[in-house]
Amino acid sequence: MQKNRFKKFAFLAFSVFSFHFSLYAQSHISTQSHSGTVTNVAYLEGADNSVFSAGNDGFLIKWTEDGMGEHYQISDLPIKMIARSPNGNEIAVYETDGASLNRVSVWNWKTLTRRFAFRFTDSLTSLAYSAKGTYIICGTASVSGAFFLNAQTGSIVRNKLKENTGVVNFIQTSDSENSVIMYSPKGTLLYYNLKSGEQKAKFSTEYDLNQFCLFNNRVFAAGTRGNNLYVIQAVTGNTLGTFTVNKPVLIGSNKSADLYYIVNENRQFKVYRVANDRNKAVSQPEVMRTFSGLKTGEQIVCATLAGEEIYAGTNLGNLYQFDYAQAERVDVQQSLTDKMYDKIYDVAAVGEDFYFLTPNSVFKSSYDNGVVDKKASNSGYTNLIPYGENIILWSKDSKKAVVLLELTNGRMTQLFAPDGTVQVLKLYGDKLIDIEGNSSVNMFDIPAAKKTQLYQGTSIQDAILYTENDLYVAKSSGSSPNVPLIYVNVKTQETVPLSLKGNVAYSLTYDYAKTNSEIYGITIYTDATSKKLTTSVFAYKPQTKTSRNLLSIVDEDSEAFTALSNNILYTNIGKTQVRSYNISTHRDFLYRRSASMPIKTVKNQTRMVVLNRDGSISWYNPTLNTVLADWYLTTDGNWFEF
């Protein structure tokens, strides 16, 4: 049995710095890498010499000159583009699910608060602040092309240009904001007068260029197509040089006279320079630096110039910092980031103890002693459910067998092998309800070791066994019957559509130990007045067949949870914070959040644990909104406390 005590986080600077933040949020400072690809890095000349990185994990990280990163998760979606405001405090972010959800939000980094958000019907092709910060200019994959948002209010500035730009994937204003240059993949450079809205000039140039950028005070431009790098005279559109380059990562800056790019070469990367002069001549690319030290399969995917240095992000979530002064030697480059923490997949309360599931183990721990008491090894499971004094292990989106883990001896016994991928698994007494492939609801009787199909349909999201014969199924209203909630009589197989408005319902819960408990869940619907998507926590009373909304937000939150404990309903509707709703008094209580977004809450009589999206946990006294501590499990099996 392995036991480890927790360690206090050693950086005093964090505890001082965190007092400047909002009452309801805090960041954490470390060198932890992004989880997944770094999508963007951004530097603001003259601000504070810091660099922001963004990733598919929804995190923004502010990197300072001392090599430390201030982490804060702003989205559960991938962040694809970021742009820094000239005021130095705000950052615009484009987050998307790659389909219908395309949102630009603006965040004040000092207070860690979202100032506003704007949803687009089309995906974005570019994102930029105007030079003085008056506008946020968004290029879209639509005929309309560029949209100008008021950077203070987030509202669209109508008729800023007298014509639609069409699709453009690069936008930059002059320092005075009197004019703007745009690049269209059709092969044109467009110049507009922002005072009159008139087009000033239009030049033909290379078509379908990616990574388009300006350098040398906007005199030159560059872009890639296939394995070719093109250098262009920005004021005429003429091509000045074409070079064969294998998948370069371009680094252009108005402050730099030259263009730089990075090429990945089998665990190495090279920095090249394309020099030029104002006589419109460009030189052949020359190697400036060669670095080794990349991990197997790791590649530089984005980069920015930051004064005399380059910051580069990789597909494995790391960030590298290096200068670009020419050197003949090959340098071993260490990343700013590293994998400091192990991810906690799930948490459960068994009596007065809390159990945690990581990629490698199941262990017991508590806030009061900080001991890591390993109970068993984990062989690929992602979720756990308390069952008496034992644990049930299962894996979401998998056909992996569901097993019972006996905590006294670490023995695992298979309960059943699912026929389809398990989406949801819930325990009611001695019966497991599982949803497989979003098409069938099944019951597994643990003592009898018998599995029975209770309902078959389409677009099933969730289900609860209300009594031995009464099953309630949450689903998409787009499938028959066209309602988000239905009742199924387990004995007779009678199916009854229920009166609940919504496009979809999910995350059902109720008090299994209470007679005539209401059923609680979440539904998403289009508001009749505003015509906007609204997410609501609802209560449904089976005895009267009536429903009511308890909490609502004007937004789509398809992954929110509900959890019921002692007449208190917990939810993370709105994604950013856990809130509790007292069923009797109707009091809505908001808990302060940590650096990462909450995805689950579990409690006993004295403590509440919130599992965060990055795999950390936050401890609370359930009656107070402040975080007692944020804990991260290190890769060597110790707690780090922030």
XYZ file of C-alpha atoms in Angstrom:
642
model
C 0.000 0.000 0.000
C 1.484 3.318 -1.093
C 0.935 6.433 1.011
C 2.129 9.914 0.122
C 1.580 13.232 1.868
C 0.702 16.356 -0.068
C 3.122 19.188 -0.760
C 2.385 22.885 -0.516
C 2.957 24.900 -3.691
C 6.209 26.753 -3.284
C 5.614 29.974 -5.226
C 4.567 32.746 -2.837
C 4.009 35.045 -5.796
C 0.771 33.237 -6.572
C -0.896 33.860 -3.226
C -0.102 37.558 -3.491
C -1.128 37.846 -7.130
C -4.430 36.012 -6.753
C -5.923 38.737 -4.539
C -6.256 40.970 -7.596
C -8.707 38.614 -9.252
C -12.466 38.448 -9.304
C -14.321 37.224 -6.237
C -15.447 34.241 -8.260
C -12.318 33.045 -10.059
C -8.639 32.410 -9.653
C -5.840 31.253 -11.921
C -2.926 29.021 -11.038
C 0.723 29.500 -11.811
C 2.961 26.673 -12.978
C 4.893 25.376 -15.982
C 2.237 22.755 -16.807
C 1.842 22.243 -20.553
C -1.367 22.482 -22.540
C -3.383 19.290 -22.832
C -3.334 18.810 -26.604
C -2.191 21.088 -29.407
C -1.117 24.692 -28.865
C -3.206 26.540 -31.427
C -1.947 30.097 -31.105
C 0.683 32.268 -29.416
C 0.394 36.047 -29.205
C 2.753 38.836 -28.144
C 1.911 42.509 -27.684
C 4.759 44.925 -28.330
C 5.307 47.325 -25.434
C 2.674 45.798 -23.128
C 4.385 43.769 -20.397
C 6.697 41.478 -22.397
C 4.339 38.575 -21.767
C 3.163 36.002 -24.278
C -0.214 34.276 -24.336
C -0.681 30.732 -25.565
C -4.013 29.068 -26.343
C -4.906 25.470 -26.973
C -7.482 22.866 -27.853
C -7.925 22.362 -24.097
C -9.727 25.725 -23.767
C -6.941 27.212 -21.633
C -5.270 30.581 -21.969
C -1.810 30.784 -20.412
C 0.067 34.019 -19.840
C 3.828 33.410 -19.903
C 6.038 35.961 -18.174
C 9.745 36.661 -18.468
C 10.536 34.413 -15.494
C 9.230 31.400 -17.453
C 6.106 30.886 -15.344
C 2.639 30.468 -16.819
C -0.586 31.851 -15.378
C -3.285 29.324 -16.349
C -7.007 29.935 -16.728
C -9.588 27.921 -18.647
C -12.100 30.090 -20.471
C -13.858 27.460 -22.581
C -14.707 23.783 -22.864
C -14.170 24.180 -26.625
C -10.912 24.416 -28.578
C -9.535 27.953 -28.872
C -8.440 28.489 -32.458
C -7.450 32.181 -32.546
C -6.513 34.882 -30.066
C -5.817 38.608 -30.438
C -4.471 40.962 -27.790
C -5.947 44.406 -27.224
C -3.567 47.373 -27.381
C -4.707 48.244 -23.837
C -2.707 45.227 -22.633
C -5.456 43.941 -20.329
C -7.923 42.334 -22.696
C -7.747 39.427 -25.083
C -10.199 38.370 -27.794
C -10.695 34.656 -28.318
C -12.292 32.565 -31.061
C -13.637 29.276 -29.740
C -15.448 26.695 -31.862
C -16.739 23.139 -31.862
C -15.772 22.911 -35.528
C -19.415 22.925 -36.602
C -22.277 25.221 -35.606
C -20.831 26.947 -32.532
C -18.525 29.816 -33.452
C -18.023 32.377 -30.705
C -15.786 35.388 -30.155
C -15.424 36.395 -26.523
C -13.408 39.159 -24.876
C -11.735 38.624 -21.511
C -10.229 41.029 -19.014
C -7.133 39.185 -17.827
C -6.677 41.254 -14.669
C -10.099 40.304 -13.321
C -10.480 36.993 -15.210
C -13.954 38.006 -16.314
C -15.665 37.761 -19.685
C -16.728 41.200 -20.852
C -18.944 39.995 -23.685
C -19.378 37.298 -26.305
C -20.699 37.267 -29.867
C -21.820 34.199 -31.812
C -21.331 33.914 -35.568
C -23.272 31.609 -37.858
C -20.143 30.933 -39.912
C -16.636 29.891 -38.939
C -13.972 32.560 -38.542
C -11.029 32.919 -40.897
C -9.205 35.705 -39.029
C -9.317 37.683 -35.781
C -7.564 40.978 -35.036
C -7.782 44.159 -32.976
C -7.449 47.452 -34.792
C -4.225 49.279 -33.955
C -5.758 51.537 -31.287
C -8.159 48.910 -29.983
C -11.331 50.563 -31.269
C -12.535 47.499 -33.171
C -12.285 43.742 -33.107
C -12.280 42.712 -36.766
C -13.509 39.214 -37.565
C -13.095 37.564 -40.941
C -15.770 34.938 -41.617
C -16.253 32.130 -44.122
C -19.269 33.884 -45.610
C -20.089 36.198 -48.477
C -20.260 39.077 -45.991
C -16.654 38.464 -45.012
C -15.315 40.908 -42.412
C -17.340 42.131 -39.415
C -16.339 45.021 -37.164
C -17.233 44.698 -33.477
C -17.128 47.636 -31.093
C -14.344 46.585 -28.717
C -16.104 48.211 -25.755
C -19.636 46.880 -26.213
C -19.277 43.825 -28.463
C -21.979 45.090 -30.811
C -21.588 45.012 -34.600
C -20.582 48.307 -36.183
C -22.973 48.499 -39.125
C -21.884 49.683 -42.581
C -18.279 50.252 -41.559
C -17.382 49.294 -45.126
C -19.591 50.119 -48.089
C -19.230 46.663 -49.584
C -18.937 43.063 -48.467
C -15.353 41.902 -48.478
C -16.067 38.218 -49.145
C -13.852 35.669 -47.453
C -10.605 37.171 -46.146
C -8.102 35.340 -43.942
C -5.904 38.264 -42.915
C -6.868 41.721 -41.611
C -4.698 44.522 -40.216
C -5.280 48.248 -39.784
C -2.794 51.080 -40.043
C -1.473 52.592 -36.817
C -3.905 55.504 -37.197
C -6.872 53.152 -37.909
C -7.605 55.245 -40.993
C -7.100 52.305 -43.342
C -7.100 48.518 -43.355
C -5.476 45.836 -45.501
C -7.087 42.453 -46.122
C -5.993 39.358 -48.013
C -8.524 37.294 -49.958
C -7.728 33.659 -50.872
C -9.106 34.490 -54.308
C -5.731 36.151 -54.858
C -6.335 39.808 -54.031
C -5.015 42.400 -51.612
C -7.767 44.806 -50.545
C -7.226 48.283 -49.061
C -10.108 50.233 -47.483
C -10.465 53.740 -46.102
C -12.037 53.220 -42.677
C -13.255 56.802 -42.438
C -15.263 56.711 -45.665
C -15.772 52.945 -45.975
C -14.596 53.124 -49.584
C -12.203 50.690 -51.212
C -8.895 52.462 -51.822
C -7.079 49.846 -53.880
C -7.234 46.253 -55.059
C -4.210 44.281 -56.270
C -4.001 40.820 -57.807
C -1.537 38.506 -56.092
C -0.959 34.822 -55.273
C -4.137 32.841 -54.561
C -5.008 30.422 -51.699
C -2.197 31.519 -49.413
C -2.167 30.248 -45.837
C -0.407 31.784 -42.816
C -0.572 35.165 -44.539
C 1.432 37.779 -42.633
C 3.044 41.200 -43.026
C 6.568 42.208 -42.048
C 8.998 45.119 -42.392
C 6.459 47.777 -41.378
C 3.751 46.315 -43.681
C 5.878 46.734 -46.814
C 6.207 43.000 -47.447
C 3.875 40.033 -47.061
C 4.293 36.275 -47.106
C 2.189 33.144 -47.268
C 2.330 29.456 -48.119
C 0.600 27.187 -50.613
C 1.550 23.534 -50.684
C 5.329 23.298 -50.310
C 5.922 26.793 -51.643
C 6.668 29.959 -49.678
C 5.764 33.229 -51.416
C 7.166 36.652 -50.546
C 5.065 39.533 -51.882
C 5.370 43.287 -52.227
C 2.377 44.330 -50.096
C 1.768 47.659 -51.826
C 1.578 46.157 -55.328
C 0.795 42.475 -54.908
C 3.831 41.503 -56.979
C 5.609 38.248 -56.107
C 9.224 38.945 -55.162
C 10.357 35.422 -54.389
C 9.145 31.816 -54.391
C 10.918 29.156 -52.337
C 10.351 25.425 -51.959
C 9.907 24.729 -48.243
C 8.463 21.672 -46.492
C 5.553 22.743 -44.240
C 7.023 25.919 -42.760
C 5.574 27.746 -39.746
C 5.741 31.444 -40.705
C 6.660 34.174 -38.221
C 6.005 37.667 -39.510
C 6.038 40.931 -37.579
C 5.719 44.568 -38.528
C 8.587 45.269 -36.126
C 10.933 42.874 -37.922
C 12.673 43.779 -41.147
C 12.966 40.100 -42.067
C 10.684 37.108 -42.321
C 11.373 34.048 -40.172
C 10.015 30.547 -40.402
C 10.471 27.181 -38.697
C 10.785 23.772 -40.320
C 10.400 20.506 -38.387
C 12.985 17.835 -39.163
C 12.702 14.548 -37.188
C 12.968 15.625 -33.513
C 14.809 18.761 -34.600
C 13.617 22.094 -35.870
C 15.391 24.817 -37.803
C 14.829 28.566 -37.821
C 15.256 30.248 -41.216
C 15.406 33.903 -42.207
C 14.374 35.536 -45.460
C 16.171 38.896 -45.534
C 15.158 41.791 -47.769
C 15.731 45.441 -48.405
C 13.572 48.341 -49.516
C 14.838 47.878 -53.078
C 12.311 45.044 -53.343
C 14.959 42.336 -53.322
C 14.655 39.200 -51.174
C 17.421 36.759 -50.394
C 17.428 32.991 -50.385
C 16.359 31.563 -46.989
C 19.298 31.011 -44.639
C 19.435 28.789 -41.560
C 19.806 30.834 -38.379
C 19.501 28.202 -35.667
C 19.116 24.432 -35.356
C 17.624 22.889 -32.231
C 17.210 19.322 -31.036
C 15.206 18.126 -28.055
C 11.725 17.602 -29.462
C 9.953 14.475 -28.284
C 9.071 11.653 -30.654
C 6.215 12.839 -32.856
C 6.418 16.424 -31.578
C 6.325 19.312 -34.044
C 6.287 23.097 -33.870
C 2.843 24.217 -35.112
C 2.667 27.948 -34.274
C 5.064 30.726 -33.291
C 5.406 34.456 -32.685
C 8.212 36.990 -32.445
C 8.540 38.535 -28.989
C 11.262 41.163 -29.080
C 14.546 39.339 -29.596
C 13.024 35.914 -29.009
C 10.625 33.454 -30.568
C 7.909 31.618 -28.652
C 6.753 28.436 -30.388
C 3.964 25.985 -29.525
C 3.805 22.292 -30.408
C 1.215 19.651 -31.208
C 1.950 18.001 -27.823
C 1.044 21.119 -25.851
C 4.548 22.384 -25.069
C 5.929 25.891 -25.462
C 9.535 26.694 -26.450
C 11.396 29.991 -26.056
C 14.617 30.782 -27.948
C 16.456 33.602 -29.677
C 17.003 33.747 -33.424
C 20.535 35.149 -33.550
C 22.560 33.128 -36.030
C 24.617 30.246 -34.587
C 26.416 27.354 -36.294
C 25.988 24.826 -33.478
C 23.032 22.545 -32.788
C 21.517 23.451 -29.421
C 19.472 21.132 -27.231
C 16.306 23.074 -26.468
C 14.280 22.470 -23.305
C 10.628 23.476 -23.343
C 9.211 26.058 -20.943
C 6.516 23.546 -20.130
C 6.403 20.036 -18.779
C 3.838 17.472 -17.705
C 3.758 18.114 -13.981
C 0.392 16.612 -13.096
C -1.478 13.348 -13.442
C -5.088 13.705 -14.520
C -7.878 12.629 -12.199
C -10.605 11.046 -14.331
C -13.324 10.657 -11.713
C -14.123 10.940 -8.014
C -16.658 9.239 -5.717
C -17.623 9.364 -2.036
C -17.788 6.079 -0.111
C -18.935 6.780 3.432
C -16.633 9.467 4.808
C -13.886 8.683 2.311
C -13.245 9.995 -1.203
C -11.940 7.749 -3.966
C -10.131 8.992 -7.043
C -9.489 7.388 -10.424
C -6.346 8.236 -12.403
C -4.937 6.644 -15.587
C -2.905 4.263 -13.418
C -4.702 3.716 -10.127
C -7.669 3.924 -7.783
C -6.753 5.611 -4.506
C -8.348 6.960 -1.346
C -7.611 10.402 0.068
C -9.127 13.204 2.144
C -8.759 16.924 2.643
C -7.861 16.506 6.305
C -4.797 14.270 5.951
C -3.724 14.546 2.299
C -2.701 10.869 2.208
C -2.667 9.073 -1.149
C -3.693 5.506 -0.315
C -3.546 3.327 -3.426
C -6.238 0.622 -3.498
C -5.837 -0.873 -6.964
C -4.283 -0.390 -10.382
C -6.390 1.017 -13.190
C -6.430 -0.906 -16.450
C -8.030 1.617 -18.779
C -11.192 2.682 -16.917
C -12.421 6.275 -16.971
C -15.307 6.316 -14.465
C -16.232 4.963 -11.048
C -19.460 4.535 -9.048
C -19.647 3.796 -5.292
C -21.490 0.545 -4.482
C -21.791 -0.057 -0.767
C -18.207 -0.237 0.499
C -16.897 -1.085 -2.991
C -16.436 0.585 -6.375
C -17.849 -0.119 -9.835
C -15.487 0.745 -12.696
C -16.591 1.487 -16.261
C -15.424 3.405 -19.338
C -17.450 6.022 -21.188
C -17.620 5.676 -24.997
C -16.200 2.164 -24.745
C -17.279 -1.484 -24.871
C -14.925 -2.292 -21.999
C -16.436 -4.682 -19.441
C -18.012 -3.172 -16.318
C -16.305 -4.533 -13.184
C -16.728 -4.537 -9.412
C -13.646 -3.531 -7.388
C -13.567 -4.851 -3.828
C -11.726 -2.213 -1.831
C -10.707 -4.551 0.997
C -8.576 -6.803 -1.196
C -8.267 -5.045 -4.595
C -10.005 -7.908 -6.415
C -11.927 -7.104 -9.615
C -14.932 -9.120 -10.830
C -16.625 -8.626 -14.198
C -20.294 -7.656 -13.921
C -21.193 -7.531 -17.609
C -19.739 -6.864 -21.056
C -21.738 -4.193 -22.940
C -22.952 -4.903 -26.471
C -22.449 -1.277 -27.530
C -20.401 1.688 -26.336
C -21.521 2.784 -22.872
C -22.659 6.417 -22.772
C -24.216 6.555 -19.293
C -24.083 4.201 -16.281
C -26.082 4.820 -13.082
C -26.755 2.817 -9.938
C -30.142 2.467 -8.257
C -29.938 0.162 -5.254
C -28.650 -3.133 -6.668
C -29.492 -2.273 -10.276
C -27.353 -0.595 -12.908
C -29.000 1.384 -15.705
C -26.801 1.774 -18.764
C -27.260 3.511 -22.089
C -25.396 1.943 -24.982
C -24.808 3.588 -28.321
C -27.483 6.259 -27.616
C -30.013 3.647 -28.768
C -30.791 1.271 -25.885
C -31.488 1.485 -22.165
C -30.559 -1.643 -20.229
C -30.766 -2.814 -16.644
C -28.224 -5.056 -14.954
C -29.336 -6.734 -11.716
C -26.096 -7.109 -9.721
C -27.149 -9.874 -7.262
C -28.872 -11.877 -10.020
C -26.106 -11.112 -12.577
C -28.815 -10.577 -15.201
C -28.986 -7.944 -17.946
C -32.308 -6.852 -19.496
C -33.123 -4.360 -22.230
C -35.732 -1.863 -20.986
C -36.123 0.479 -23.966
C -34.820 0.877 -27.503
C -34.936 4.111 -29.485
C -32.780 6.802 -31.074
C -30.873 9.846 -29.783
C -31.131 8.713 -26.149
C -29.225 11.021 -23.797
C -30.009 9.747 -20.287
C -32.399 7.592 -18.234
C -33.409 7.001 -14.614
C -35.170 4.063 -12.980
C -37.786 5.844 -10.851
C -39.419 2.717 -9.481
C -39.030 -0.952 -10.342
C -41.469 -0.469 -13.233
C -41.140 3.220 -14.062
C -38.393 4.396 -16.416
C -37.868 7.981 -17.580
C -35.785 8.561 -20.700
C -34.235 11.863 -21.814
C -33.624 12.227 -25.527
C -33.513 14.543 -28.495
C -36.909 15.839 -29.560
C -35.790 15.417 -33.172
C -36.439 11.664 -32.903
C -39.804 9.962 -32.508
C -41.706 10.682 -30.321
C -40.891 14.369 -30.840
C -40.430 15.307 -27.186
C -37.292 15.460 -25.005
C -38.670 13.321 -22.145
C -40.688 10.100 -22.218
C -42.080 7.625 -19.701
C -41.643 3.885 -20.225
C -43.512 1.202 -18.303
C -40.898 -1.511 -17.889
C -43.483 -4.308 -17.558
C -45.860 -3.423 -20.393
C -43.372 -1.482 -22.577
C -45.964 1.287 -22.883
C -44.272 4.555 -23.940
C -45.799 7.936 -23.063
C -44.500 11.297 -24.376
C -44.315 13.857 -21.552
C -45.056 17.551 -21.631
C -41.639 19.193 -21.452
C -40.481 21.799 -23.950
C -37.015 21.510 -25.383
C -34.824 20.378 -28.241
C -33.054 17.878 -25.982
C -33.020 16.794 -22.335
C -30.187 15.152 -20.368
C -28.483 14.801 -16.961
C -31.471 13.387 -15.077
C -31.372 12.879 -11.306
C -33.728 12.345 -8.379
C -33.696 11.369 -4.699
C -33.756 7.570 -4.862
C -34.406 7.303 -1.101
C -37.359 9.712 -1.094
C -40.937 8.781 -1.949
C -42.524 10.896 -4.702
C -39.302 12.773 -5.429
C -39.311 15.236 -8.294
C -37.104 14.439 -11.265
C -34.478 17.047 -12.123
C -32.593 17.493 -15.369
C -31.441 19.907 -18.028
C -33.134 20.912 -21.253
C -32.087 23.131 -24.152
C -34.774 24.998 -26.063
C -35.244 28.015 -28.308
C -36.758 30.890 -26.352
C -39.994 32.059 -27.964
C -39.285 35.744 -27.293
C -35.558 36.156 -27.921
C -35.294 33.271 -30.439
C -32.024 32.363 -28.718
C -30.989 28.989 -27.362
C -31.668 28.709 -23.633
C -30.396 26.051 -21.229
C -32.536 25.357 -18.159
C -32.485 23.158 -15.092
C -36.009 21.752 -14.776
C -38.040 19.888 -12.192
C -40.643 17.336 -13.321
C -43.256 15.930 -10.948
C -44.428 12.447 -12.068
C -47.512 12.516 -9.840
C -49.004 15.623 -11.507
C -47.122 15.338 -14.835
C -46.063 18.985 -14.549
C -42.688 20.677 -14.971
C -41.091 23.958 -13.969
C -37.777 25.688 -14.703
C -35.481 26.379 -11.752
C -32.414 28.011 -13.355
C -31.833 29.288 -16.891
C -29.079 30.824 -19.006
C -29.363 32.287 -22.498
C -26.770 30.025 -24.066
C -26.267 26.435 -25.156
C -24.609 24.207 -22.552
C -24.819 20.615 -23.759
C -22.495 19.139 -21.111
C -23.924 20.565 -17.881
C -24.525 18.212 -14.962
C -27.009 17.940 -12.110
C -26.377 16.212 -8.777
C -28.819 15.959 -5.867
C -27.787 15.712 -2.206
C -29.940 16.343 0.880
C -32.447 18.648 -0.798
C -29.660 20.610 -2.539
C -29.382 20.454 -6.312
C -25.889 21.081 -7.690
C -25.189 22.069 -11.288
C -22.539 23.730 -13.452
C -25.037 25.238 -15.904
C -23.164 28.018 -17.667
C -19.963 25.902 -17.594
C -17.802 28.167 -15.457
C -18.933 27.624 -11.858
C -20.748 25.179 -9.592
C -23.969 26.480 -8.109
C -26.321 24.982 -5.563
C -30.083 25.377 -5.553
C -32.024 24.707 -2.355
C -35.201 22.877 -3.377
C -37.123 24.108 -0.319
C -35.985 27.731 0.001
C -35.188 28.309 -3.722
C -31.859 29.876 -2.727
C -29.366 29.947 -5.605
C -25.768 29.831 -4.314
C -22.666 30.303 -6.472
C -19.294 28.738 -5.603
C -16.042 30.441 -6.457
C -14.233 28.551 -9.230
C -10.620 27.527 -9.689
C -8.444 27.918 -12.793
C -10.240 25.100 -14.607
C -13.929 24.557 -15.320
C -15.937 22.184 -13.079
C -17.378 18.959 -14.524
C -18.571 17.034 -11.447
C -19.294 17.502 -7.762
C -19.321 14.901 -4.955
C -19.898 15.489 -1.238
C -20.169 13.853 2.166
C -21.286 15.413 5.432
C -18.354 17.808 5.829
C -16.602 18.265 2.498
C -17.446 18.807 -1.136
C -15.048 17.896 -3.948
C -15.309 19.469 -7.396
C -13.586 17.644 -10.240
C -12.237 20.119 -12.785
C -11.850 19.657 -16.509
C -8.044 19.661 -16.358
C -8.043 16.753 -13.894
C -7.487 18.805 -10.743
C -9.849 18.914 -7.757
C -11.148 21.761 -5.602
C -12.137 21.294 -1.949
C -15.049 23.173 -0.400
C -16.960 23.445 2.819
C -20.430 22.932 1.253
C -21.914 25.891 3.154
C -19.248 28.397 2.021
C -18.547 29.635 -1.483
C -14.776 29.980 -1.112
C -12.329 27.338 -2.312
C -10.505 25.681 0.598
C -7.771 24.463 -1.740
C -7.045 23.397 -5.302
C -5.159 20.109 -5.510
C -3.206 18.685 -8.418
C -1.851 15.146 -8.347
C 1.778 15.130 -9.461
C 3.150 12.469 -11.779
C 5.067 10.963 -8.828
C 1.886 10.482 -6.792
C 1.874 13.496 -4.443
C -0.667 16.259 -3.986
C 0.335 19.800 -4.890
C -1.845 22.412 -3.206
C -2.502 25.864 -4.635
